[in-house]
Amino acid sequence: MTRKRLGDLLLEFGLVTKDQLDQALAEQKVTGQPLGEVLIQRGAISEDQLIEVMEFQLGVPHVNLEQYEVDRSIVDLVPEELARRYKVLPVKRRGNRLTLAMIDPMDYYAIDDIQMTTGLQIDPVIATRDSIQKAFTHYYSLKKSISEVLEDIHPEEIDESQVRGEDAPIVRMVNQLIEDAVDKRASDIHFDSQRAGVVVRFRIDGILMNQMRLPKHMQPVLTARIKIMANLNIAERRLPQDGRIQLQVRGRTVDVRVATLPTIFGEKIVLRLLDMKNAITRIDRLGFSEINEKTFMRMVNSAHGIVLVTGPTGSGKTSTLYAALHHLNTERQNLITIEDPVEYQLDGINQVQVNPAIGLTFAAGLRSILREDPNIIMIGEIRDMETAEIAFRAALTGHLVLSTLHTNDAASAVTRLLDMGLESYLIASTMRGVVAQRLVRRICTDCKVSYVPHAEEAAVLEKHGVHADKLWRGSGCALCNRTGYRGRLAIQEVLPFDEELRTLVTQHHPIDTYRNWARKQGFRTMLEDGLDKAVQGLTTMEEVFQVVISDE
């Protein structure tokens, strides 16, 4: 590689001025940071511009570190102190050559130093500052903190300083474990108490994956630290407890719901991670088909009435309701929610947390909300007849009510409400529509490949009026942990109510009547929506059939 200085290269391509470069070089002498990093922090260039110059003009490749599951023996070739000083990470070794991910691949002092330390020839590649920082947490910080905790703990008793001090190893370890989970897009962290130790698992895209096994004698200090963070009683080990933590991770706020459960081998702990950065706040990002999105928008834009979102736990119902609330949230509207629990805190919306221990149930809270002059009410879930009746009467008296219900499909919502004991005229006169949905895993775009549908798949598609010459699947790569999937999307069915359907409801027709009527109106089932998305290459038919029960 021609040893041309980065500053000269940026000047040559007109990305910085001489004054900007001189100021950055002066700051670099003081801070010791790479020049590219200084220029980015000063706003002179963007990280994308820096990478583009080095990648296309110098021929230095750019790598996404999330795609590499680096062997720890490779990482250990470069001492942590040296890696942090130069912001580098070894990612691959071939013979006497070491591929080194760097923020600044033109930092020849770093290359020479690491070459001398390892005795290997260095092949630099470009990585972003954020990905290098995440890799440090995963490969260096967490491993070091676990070792320090093992040296620090005394199984016979837990010292207060062990679990409260900011510099305590267990404090750093728990924080870094949460950071690692956020970096991997995990929705939950499970600490499973077993006879011989504690198994740590992350739920990623709905699937639990083992991350590490911690020794049994670490369990008391780990449990105590998490309880202190969540303001729980560390002395109570016989009863379940619930709490909440709020952390800053990578400059953004992450809410963590904590639940403990006594088991025969100690307390199991589950942390639910609620990251506002990843929260869906726009209806056009919910994955609706074009016609379903238009129908749903008409429903939530109604002046009054009730809109229900149905599905099992973990099907994304709350995300759909929050996106609707975000759309409806204007200064002219008084929006109030009652939830159990409040998952995301939304600006401009009054949110109430259910607390049955003091009598604040959904029904009791809803009665109080109606005295607060609301325009729009969101009820976390309709669980009983009392809540259902108050909600539907509120919709009847001019409020827009949004809520969830546990049913398998949209049409079943009517029979579920009737079974609760709700009057059919209330349902018919207030219902604006029902959305039923499930979450399926999205095919990883980095290892996505096409294939000709098998005979069974082609027969299913043909039965539902869908034609496809090819389908898609993920072949598995480091980015998706070899699963072939990365991320999730919703499949939905949307059932709007019109006068004819209202008449059917008041006449107490069986559920098949509602379904047959909907079919005549062009209604597409959740299964058909899923098959459409499989043909589009968004998910696989296996995923669709795992979450949708079809009698068709």
Coordinates of C-alpha atoms in Angstrom, one line a residue:
M1 CA 0.0 0.0 0.0
T2 CA 1.3 3.5 -0.9
R3 CA 1.9 5.3 2.4
K4 CA -0.1 8.4 1.7
R5 CA -1.3 10.3 4.7
L6 CA -5.1 10.4 5.3
G7 CA -5.1 14.2 5.7
D8 CA -3.5 14.7 2.3
L9 CA -5.9 12.3 0.7
L10 CA -9.0 14.1 2.1
L11 CA -7.5 17.5 1.0
E12 CA -6.9 16.0 -2.5
F13 CA -10.6 15.0 -2.8
G14 CA -11.9 18.3 -1.4
L15 CA -13.6 16.8 1.6
V16 CA -11.8 19.0 4.1
T17 CA -10.2 22.4 4.0
K18 CA -6.6 23.2 5.1
D19 CA -7.9 25.0 8.2
Q20 CA -10.1 22.0 9.2
L21 CA -7.2 19.6 8.7
D22 CA -4.8 21.8 10.8
Q23 CA -7.3 22.1 13.6
A24 CA -7.9 18.4 13.6
L25 CA -4.2 17.6 13.6
A26 CA -3.7 19.9 16.6
E27 CA -6.5 18.2 18.5
Q28 CA -5.0 14.8 17.5
K29 CA -1.8 15.7 19.2
V30 CA -3.6 16.4 22.4
T31 CA -6.1 13.5 22.4
G32 CA -4.1 10.8 20.6
Q33 CA -7.2 9.8 18.6
P34 CA -7.1 8.7 15.0
L35 CA -7.3 11.6 12.6
G36 CA -10.4 10.3 10.9
E37 CA -12.2 10.0 14.2
V38 CA -11.3 13.6 15.1
L39 CA -12.6 14.9 11.8
I40 CA -15.9 13.0 12.3
Q41 CA -16.4 14.3 15.8
R42 CA -15.7 17.8 14.6
G43 CA -18.3 17.4 11.9
A44 CA -15.8 18.1 9.1
I45 CA -16.7 14.8 7.4
S46 CA -19.1 11.9 7.9
E47 CA -18.0 8.3 8.6
D48 CA -19.5 7.2 5.3
Q49 CA -17.3 9.8 3.4
L50 CA -14.2 8.6 5.3
I51 CA -15.0 4.9 4.5
E52 CA -15.8 5.7 0.8
V53 CA -12.4 7.5 0.3
M54 CA -10.4 4.7 1.9
E55 CA -12.4 1.9 0.3
F56 CA -12.7 3.1 -3.3
Q57 CA -9.6 5.3 -3.6
L58 CA -7.1 3.1 -1.7
G59 CA -8.7 -0.3 -2.3
V60 CA -9.0 -1.1 1.4
P61 CA -12.1 -3.3 1.9
H62 CA -14.9 -2.4 4.4
V63 CA -16.2 -5.1 6.7
N64 CA -19.2 -5.4 8.9
L65 CA -18.0 -6.8 12.2
E66 CA -21.5 -8.2 12.9
Q67 CA -20.9 -10.6 10.1
Y68 CA -17.9 -12.1 11.8
E69 CA -18.0 -14.6 14.7
V70 CA -14.3 -14.2 15.5
D71 CA -12.5 -17.0 17.1
R72 CA -11.4 -15.8 20.6
S73 CA -7.9 -17.3 20.0
I74 CA -7.6 -14.8 17.1
V75 CA -8.7 -11.9 19.3
D76 CA -6.2 -12.8 21.9
L77 CA -3.3 -12.4 19.4
V78 CA -3.6 -8.6 20.0
P79 CA -3.4 -7.5 23.7
E80 CA -6.5 -5.7 24.8
E81 CA -4.6 -2.5 25.8
L82 CA -3.1 -2.3 22.3
A83 CA -6.5 -3.0 20.6
R84 CA -8.2 -0.3 22.6
R85 CA -5.3 2.2 22.0
Y86 CA -5.5 1.9 18.3
K87 CA -9.2 1.0 17.9
V88 CA -8.6 -2.2 16.1
L89 CA -9.8 -5.8 16.2
P90 CA -8.1 -8.9 14.6
V91 CA -10.7 -10.8 12.7
K92 CA -8.9 -13.5 10.6
R93 CA -5.6 -15.3 10.4
R94 CA -4.3 -17.1 7.3
G95 CA -0.8 -18.4 7.7
N96 CA 1.5 -15.5 8.7
R97 CA -1.0 -12.9 7.7
L98 CA -3.5 -11.3 10.1
T99 CA -6.6 -9.4 8.9
L100 CA -7.1 -6.4 11.2
A101 CA -10.3 -4.3 11.3
M102 CA -9.4 -0.6 11.9
I103 CA -11.2 2.7 12.1
D104 CA -8.1 4.2 10.3
P105 CA -6.3 1.7 8.1
M106 CA -3.8 4.4 7.3
D107 CA -2.6 4.5 10.9
Y108 CA 0.8 3.1 10.1
Y109 CA 2.1 3.5 13.6
A110 CA -0.7 1.1 14.7
I111 CA 0.1 -1.4 11.9
D112 CA 3.8 -1.4 12.7
D113 CA 3.3 -1.8 16.4
I114 CA 0.8 -4.7 16.0
Q115 CA 3.1 -6.3 13.4
M116 CA 6.0 -6.2 15.8
T117 CA 3.8 -7.5 18.7
T118 CA 2.3 -10.4 16.8
G119 CA 5.1 -11.2 14.4
L120 CA 2.5 -11.4 11.6
Q121 CA 2.0 -9.4 8.4
I122 CA -1.0 -7.1 8.8
D123 CA -3.8 -6.8 6.2
P124 CA -5.9 -3.8 7.2
V125 CA -9.7 -3.5 6.5
I126 CA -12.1 -0.7 7.5
A127 CA -14.7 -1.0 10.2
T128 CA -17.0 1.6 11.7
R129 CA -16.2 3.1 15.1
D130 CA -19.5 1.8 16.5
S131 CA -18.9 -1.8 15.4
I132 CA -15.4 -1.8 16.9
Q133 CA -16.8 -0.5 20.2
K134 CA -19.5 -3.2 20.2
A135 CA -16.8 -5.8 19.5
F136 CA -14.8 -4.6 22.5
T137 CA -17.8 -5.2 24.7
H138 CA -18.3 -8.7 23.3
Y139 CA -14.8 -9.9 23.1
Y140 CA -12.8 -8.0 25.8
S141 CA -15.0 -6.3 28.4
L142 CA -17.5 -9.0 29.2
K143 CA -14.9 -11.7 29.4
K144 CA -12.7 -9.7 31.7
S145 CA -15.6 -8.7 33.9
I146 CA -16.7 -12.3 34.4
S147 CA -13.1 -13.2 35.4
E148 CA -13.0 -10.3 37.9
V149 CA -16.4 -11.3 39.4
L150 CA -15.1 -14.9 40.0
E151 CA -12.1 -13.5 41.8
D152 CA -14.1 -10.9 43.8
I153 CA -17.1 -12.9 45.1
H154 CA -17.3 -14.7 48.4
P155 CA -20.1 -17.4 48.2
E156 CA -20.6 -17.6 51.9
E157 CA -21.8 -13.9 52.1
I158 CA -22.5 -11.0 49.8
D159 CA -20.8 -7.8 50.8
E160 CA -22.7 -4.6 50.1
S161 CA -19.8 -3.1 48.1
Q162 CA -19.8 -6.1 45.8
V163 CA -23.2 -5.3 44.3
R164 CA -23.5 -1.5 44.7
G165 CA -20.2 0.2 43.9
E166 CA -19.9 1.6 40.3
D167 CA -16.5 0.0 40.0
A168 CA -17.6 -3.4 41.4
P169 CA -16.9 -6.2 38.8
I170 CA -20.5 -7.6 39.0
V171 CA -21.9 -4.1 38.2
R172 CA -19.7 -3.8 35.1
M173 CA -20.5 -7.4 34.1
V174 CA -24.3 -7.0 34.3
N175 CA -24.1 -3.6 32.4
Q176 CA -21.9 -5.2 29.7
L177 CA -24.2 -8.2 29.4
I178 CA -27.2 -5.9 28.7
E179 CA -25.1 -3.9 26.2
D180 CA -24.2 -7.2 24.4
A181 CA -27.9 -8.2 24.3
V182 CA -28.8 -4.8 22.9
D183 CA -26.1 -5.0 20.3
K184 CA -27.4 -8.4 19.2
R185 CA -31.0 -7.1 19.0
A186 CA -32.2 -9.4 21.8
S187 CA -35.7 -8.8 23.2
D188 CA -35.1 -10.8 26.4
I189 CA -32.2 -12.1 28.6
H190 CA -32.9 -15.3 30.5
F191 CA -30.8 -16.3 33.6
D192 CA -31.8 -20.0 34.0
S193 CA -30.9 -21.4 37.4
Q194 CA -29.7 -25.1 37.0
R195 CA -28.2 -27.6 39.4
A196 CA -24.6 -27.0 38.1
G197 CA -24.7 -23.3 37.2
V198 CA -26.5 -20.5 35.5
V199 CA -27.3 -20.6 31.8
V200 CA -27.6 -17.2 30.1
R201 CA -29.8 -17.1 27.0
F202 CA -30.8 -14.3 24.7
R203 CA -34.1 -14.3 22.8
I204 CA -33.3 -13.0 19.3
D205 CA -36.0 -12.8 16.7
G206 CA -38.3 -14.9 18.9
I207 CA -35.8 -17.8 19.4
L208 CA -33.9 -18.5 22.6
M209 CA -30.1 -18.9 22.0
N210 CA -27.5 -20.0 24.6
Q211 CA -24.8 -17.4 25.2
M212 CA -22.8 -18.6 28.1
R213 CA -22.8 -20.7 31.3
L214 CA -21.8 -19.1 34.6
P215 CA -20.6 -21.1 37.6
K216 CA -23.2 -21.8 40.4
H217 CA -21.4 -19.8 43.0
M218 CA -21.8 -16.6 40.9
Q219 CA -25.6 -16.8 41.1
P220 CA -26.2 -15.1 44.5
V221 CA -24.2 -12.0 43.6
L222 CA -25.7 -11.9 40.1
T223 CA -29.2 -12.1 41.5
A224 CA -28.5 -9.5 44.2
R225 CA -27.1 -7.0 41.7
I226 CA -30.1 -7.3 39.3
K227 CA -32.6 -7.0 42.2
I228 CA -30.8 -3.8 43.5
M229 CA -30.9 -2.3 40.0
A230 CA -34.7 -3.0 39.8
N231 CA -35.4 -1.9 43.4
L232 CA -36.5 -5.3 44.5
N233 CA -36.1 -7.0 47.9
I234 CA -32.8 -8.9 47.8
A235 CA -33.7 -10.9 51.0
E236 CA -36.9 -12.3 49.4
R237 CA -36.2 -15.5 47.6
R238 CA -39.4 -17.4 48.1
L239 CA -41.9 -15.2 46.1
P240 CA -41.8 -13.9 42.5
Q241 CA -41.0 -10.2 42.2
D242 CA -41.3 -7.6 39.3
G243 CA -39.3 -4.5 38.8
R244 CA -38.0 -2.1 36.2
I245 CA -34.6 -0.6 35.3
Q246 CA -33.7 2.3 33.0
L247 CA -30.3 2.3 31.4
Q248 CA -28.3 4.4 28.9
V249 CA -26.8 2.0 26.3
R250 CA -24.8 3.4 23.4
G251 CA -26.3 6.8 24.0
R252 CA -29.9 5.7 23.9
T253 CA -32.4 4.9 26.6
V254 CA -33.3 1.2 27.2
D255 CA -36.1 0.2 29.6
V256 CA -35.6 -3.2 31.2
R257 CA -38.5 -5.1 32.8
V258 CA -37.3 -7.5 35.5
A259 CA -39.2 -10.7 36.6
T260 CA -37.9 -13.2 39.2
L261 CA -39.3 -16.7 39.8
P262 CA -38.3 -19.0 42.6
T263 CA -37.3 -22.5 41.3
I264 CA -35.9 -25.6 43.0
F265 CA -32.3 -24.6 41.9
G266 CA -32.6 -20.9 42.8
E267 CA -34.3 -17.8 41.3
K268 CA -34.8 -17.6 37.5
I269 CA -34.6 -14.1 36.2
V270 CA -35.9 -12.7 32.9
L271 CA -35.0 -9.2 31.6
R272 CA -37.3 -7.8 28.9
L273 CA -35.4 -5.2 26.9
L274 CA -37.5 -2.3 25.6
D275 CA -35.4 -0.2 23.3
M276 CA -37.2 3.0 22.0
K277 CA -34.8 3.2 19.1
N278 CA -36.2 -0.1 17.8
A279 CA -39.8 0.6 18.7
I280 CA -42.1 0.9 15.7
T281 CA -43.8 4.3 15.8
R282 CA -45.2 4.6 12.3
I283 CA -48.1 2.7 10.8
D284 CA -46.3 2.4 7.4
R285 CA -43.5 0.4 9.1
L286 CA -45.9 -2.3 10.5
G287 CA -45.7 -4.5 7.4
F288 CA -49.3 -4.1 6.3
S289 CA -50.1 -4.9 2.7
E290 CA -51.2 -1.8 0.8
I291 CA -55.0 -2.5 1.0
N292 CA -54.7 -3.6 4.7
E293 CA -52.8 -0.4 5.6
K294 CA -55.5 1.8 4.0
T295 CA -58.3 -0.1 5.8
F296 CA -56.5 0.1 9.2
M297 CA -55.9 3.9 8.7
R298 CA -59.6 4.4 8.1
M299 CA -60.4 2.5 11.3
V300 CA -58.0 4.4 13.5
N301 CA -59.0 7.8 12.0
S302 CA -62.6 7.2 13.1
A303 CA -64.1 9.9 15.3
H304 CA -65.4 7.3 17.7
G305 CA -65.8 3.6 18.1
I306 CA -63.6 0.7 19.0
V307 CA -60.6 -0.9 17.1
L308 CA -59.3 -4.3 18.4
V309 CA -55.9 -5.9 17.7
T310 CA -55.9 -9.7 18.4
G311 CA -53.4 -12.4 18.6
P312 CA -51.4 -14.4 21.2
T313 CA -48.8 -13.0 23.6
G314 CA -45.7 -11.9 21.6
S315 CA -47.5 -11.3 18.3
G316 CA -46.7 -7.5 18.2
K317 CA -50.2 -6.3 19.3
T318 CA -48.8 -3.5 21.5
S319 CA -46.4 -2.3 18.8
T320 CA -49.4 -1.9 16.4
L321 CA -51.4 0.0 19.0
Y322 CA -48.4 2.3 19.8
A323 CA -47.9 3.1 16.1
A324 CA -51.6 4.0 16.0
L325 CA -51.3 6.2 19.1
H326 CA -48.2 7.9 17.6
H327 CA -50.3 8.7 14.4
L328 CA -53.2 10.1 16.5
N329 CA -51.1 12.1 18.9
T330 CA -51.7 15.7 18.2
E331 CA -52.1 18.8 20.5
R332 CA -55.9 18.7 19.8
Q333 CA -56.3 15.2 21.3
N334 CA -56.3 14.1 24.9
L335 CA -54.9 10.5 24.7
I336 CA -54.9 8.3 27.8
T337 CA -53.7 4.7 28.1
I338 CA -54.1 2.1 30.8
E339 CA -51.6 -0.7 30.5
D340 CA -50.2 -3.7 32.3
P341 CA -47.4 -3.0 32.1
V342 CA -46.5 0.3 30.4
E343 CA -44.0 -1.0 27.9
Y344 CA -42.8 2.3 26.2
Q345 CA -43.2 5.8 27.6
L346 CA -44.6 8.0 24.9
D347 CA -44.3 11.8 24.9
G348 CA -47.6 13.7 25.0
I349 CA -49.7 10.7 26.1
N350 CA -51.0 10.1 29.6
Q351 CA -50.1 6.5 30.5
V352 CA -51.5 4.7 33.6
Q353 CA -50.0 1.5 35.0
V354 CA -52.4 -1.1 36.3
N355 CA -51.8 -2.0 40.0
P356 CA -54.3 -4.7 41.2
A357 CA -52.7 -4.8 44.6
I358 CA -54.2 -1.4 45.4
G359 CA -57.4 -1.8 43.4
L360 CA -56.2 -0.1 40.2
T361 CA -57.6 -2.7 37.7
F362 CA -58.3 -2.1 34.1
A363 CA -62.0 -1.5 34.9
A364 CA -61.4 0.8 37.9
G365 CA -58.8 2.8 35.9
L366 CA -61.0 3.0 32.9
R367 CA -63.8 4.5 35.0
S368 CA -61.5 7.2 36.2
I369 CA -60.1 7.9 32.8
L370 CA -63.6 8.6 31.5
R371 CA -63.8 11.5 34.0
E372 CA -60.6 13.0 32.5
D373 CA -62.2 14.3 29.3
P374 CA -60.4 11.9 26.9
N375 CA -60.7 11.9 23.1
I376 CA -58.8 8.6 22.6
I377 CA -58.4 5.7 25.1
M378 CA -56.0 2.8 24.8
I379 CA -56.7 -0.2 27.0
G380 CA -53.8 -2.7 27.2
E381 CA -56.1 -5.7 27.1
I382 CA -59.8 -6.5 27.5
R383 CA -59.7 -9.4 29.9
D384 CA -63.2 -9.6 31.5
M385 CA -66.8 -8.6 31.0
E386 CA -66.5 -5.5 33.3
T387 CA -63.7 -4.0 31.3
A388 CA -65.3 -4.9 28.0
E389 CA -68.6 -3.3 28.9
I390 CA -67.0 0.0 30.1
A391 CA -64.8 0.1 27.0
F392 CA -67.7 -0.4 24.5
R393 CA -70.0 2.0 26.3
A394 CA -67.1 4.6 26.2
A395 CA -67.0 4.0 22.4
L396 CA -70.7 4.4 22.2
T397 CA -70.6 7.8 23.9
G398 CA -68.1 9.4 21.5
H399 CA -64.7 8.1 22.3
L400 CA -62.2 6.3 20.1
V401 CA -61.1 3.2 22.0
L402 CA -58.1 1.0 21.0
S403 CA -57.5 -2.3 22.7
T404 CA -56.3 -5.9 22.4
L405 CA -58.0 -9.3 22.7
H406 CA -56.7 -12.9 22.7
T407 CA -58.3 -14.6 19.7
N408 CA -56.8 -16.7 16.9
D409 CA -58.3 -14.6 14.0
A410 CA -60.2 -11.5 13.4
A411 CA -63.7 -13.0 13.1
S412 CA -63.3 -14.8 16.4
A413 CA -63.2 -11.5 18.2
V414 CA -67.0 -11.2 17.8
T415 CA -67.7 -14.6 19.4
R416 CA -65.2 -14.0 22.1
L417 CA -67.0 -10.8 23.1
L418 CA -70.4 -12.5 23.0
D419 CA -69.0 -15.3 25.2
M420 CA -67.9 -12.7 27.7
G421 CA -71.5 -11.6 28.0
L422 CA -71.4 -8.4 26.0
E423 CA -74.6 -7.4 24.3
S424 CA -74.6 -7.8 20.5
Y425 CA -76.0 -4.3 19.9
L426 CA -73.0 -2.8 21.7
I427 CA -70.6 -4.7 19.5
A428 CA -72.5 -3.9 16.3
S429 CA -72.9 -0.2 17.0
T430 CA -69.4 0.6 18.1
M431 CA -66.9 -1.8 16.4
R432 CA -64.9 -0.2 13.6
G433 CA -62.7 -3.2 12.8
V434 CA -60.4 -5.9 14.0
V435 CA -56.8 -6.7 13.1
A436 CA -55.4 -10.2 13.8
Q437 CA -51.6 -10.6 13.5
R438 CA -48.6 -12.8 14.1
L439 CA -44.9 -12.3 13.9
V440 CA -42.7 -14.3 11.5
R441 CA -38.9 -14.2 11.1
R442 CA -37.6 -12.2 8.2
I443 CA -35.1 -13.8 5.8
C444 CA -31.6 -12.5 6.3
T445 CA -30.8 -10.3 3.3
D446 CA -27.1 -11.1 3.4
C447 CA -27.5 -14.8 2.7
K448 CA -30.8 -14.8 0.9
V449 CA -31.0 -17.3 -2.0
S450 CA -33.8 -18.3 -4.3
Y451 CA -35.0 -21.8 -5.1
V452 CA -37.8 -23.5 -7.1
P453 CA -40.8 -24.3 -4.9
H454 CA -41.2 -28.0 -3.9
A455 CA -44.3 -29.8 -5.1
E456 CA -46.0 -29.5 -1.7
E457 CA -45.2 -25.8 -1.6
A458 CA -46.5 -25.2 -5.1
A459 CA -49.7 -27.1 -4.3
V460 CA -50.4 -24.9 -1.2
L461 CA -49.7 -21.7 -3.1
E462 CA -52.0 -22.9 -6.0
K463 CA -54.8 -23.8 -3.5
H464 CA -54.7 -20.2 -2.2
G465 CA -54.5 -18.6 -5.6
V466 CA -50.9 -17.6 -5.4
H467 CA -48.4 -18.3 -8.2
A468 CA -44.7 -18.3 -7.7
D469 CA -41.8 -19.5 -10.0
K470 CA -39.4 -19.1 -7.1
L471 CA -39.3 -18.8 -3.3
W472 CA -36.6 -17.6 -1.0
R473 CA -34.7 -18.7 2.1
G474 CA -31.6 -17.8 4.0
S475 CA -28.6 -20.1 3.6
G476 CA -27.1 -19.0 6.9
C477 CA -24.3 -16.6 7.7
A478 CA -22.4 -15.1 10.6
L479 CA -24.7 -12.1 10.5
C480 CA -27.8 -14.2 11.3
N481 CA -26.0 -16.7 13.6
R482 CA -26.4 -19.3 10.8
T483 CA -30.2 -19.3 11.2
G484 CA -31.0 -17.8 7.8
Y485 CA -33.3 -15.2 9.5
R486 CA -32.6 -11.7 10.8
G487 CA -35.4 -9.6 12.3
R488 CA -39.1 -10.1 12.2
L489 CA -42.2 -8.8 10.4
A490 CA -45.9 -9.1 11.0
I491 CA -48.5 -10.9 8.9
Q492 CA -52.0 -9.6 9.3
E493 CA -55.7 -9.9 8.4
V494 CA -57.9 -6.8 8.7
L495 CA -61.7 -7.1 9.1
P496 CA -63.5 -3.7 8.8
F497 CA -67.1 -3.5 10.0
D498 CA -69.9 -2.2 7.7
E499 CA -73.7 -2.1 8.0
E500 CA -74.1 -5.6 6.6
L501 CA -71.7 -7.2 9.1
R502 CA -73.3 -5.2 11.9
T503 CA -76.6 -6.8 11.0
L504 CA -75.1 -10.2 11.0
V505 CA -73.7 -9.6 14.5
T506 CA -77.0 -8.5 15.9
Q507 CA -78.6 -11.6 14.5
H508 CA -76.1 -13.8 16.4
H509 CA -74.9 -15.7 13.4
P510 CA -72.2 -18.4 13.8
I511 CA -68.6 -17.4 13.2
D512 CA -68.4 -19.1 9.8
T513 CA -71.1 -16.7 8.6
Y514 CA -68.8 -13.7 9.4
R515 CA -65.9 -15.4 7.6
N516 CA -67.9 -16.3 4.5
W517 CA -69.3 -12.7 4.3
A518 CA -65.7 -11.3 4.7
R519 CA -64.5 -13.6 1.8
K520 CA -67.1 -12.1 -0.5
Q521 CA -65.8 -8.6 0.3
G522 CA -62.3 -9.5 -0.8
F523 CA -61.0 -10.2 2.7
R524 CA -57.5 -11.9 2.8
T525 CA -56.7 -14.2 5.7
M526 CA -53.5 -14.1 7.7
L527 CA -52.3 -17.2 5.9
E528 CA -52.8 -15.6 2.5
D529 CA -51.0 -12.5 3.7
G530 CA -48.1 -14.6 4.9
L531 CA -47.9 -16.5 1.6
D532 CA -47.9 -13.2 -0.3
K533 CA -44.9 -12.1 1.9
A534 CA -43.2 -15.5 1.3
V535 CA -43.5 -15.0 -2.5
Q536 CA -42.1 -11.5 -2.1
G537 CA -39.0 -12.9 -0.4
L538 CA -39.7 -11.4 3.0
T539 CA -40.1 -14.7 4.9
T540 CA -40.5 -18.4 4.3
M541 CA -43.5 -20.6 4.0
E542 CA -42.2 -22.7 7.0
E543 CA -42.3 -19.6 9.2
V544 CA -45.9 -18.8 8.1
F545 CA -47.2 -22.3 8.8
Q546 CA -45.5 -22.3 12.2
V547 CA -47.6 -19.3 13.4
V548 CA -50.8 -19.7 11.4
I549 CA -53.2 -22.5 12.1
S550 CA -55.2 -23.2 8.9
D551 CA -58.3 -25.3 8.5
E552 CA -58.5 -24.3 4.9

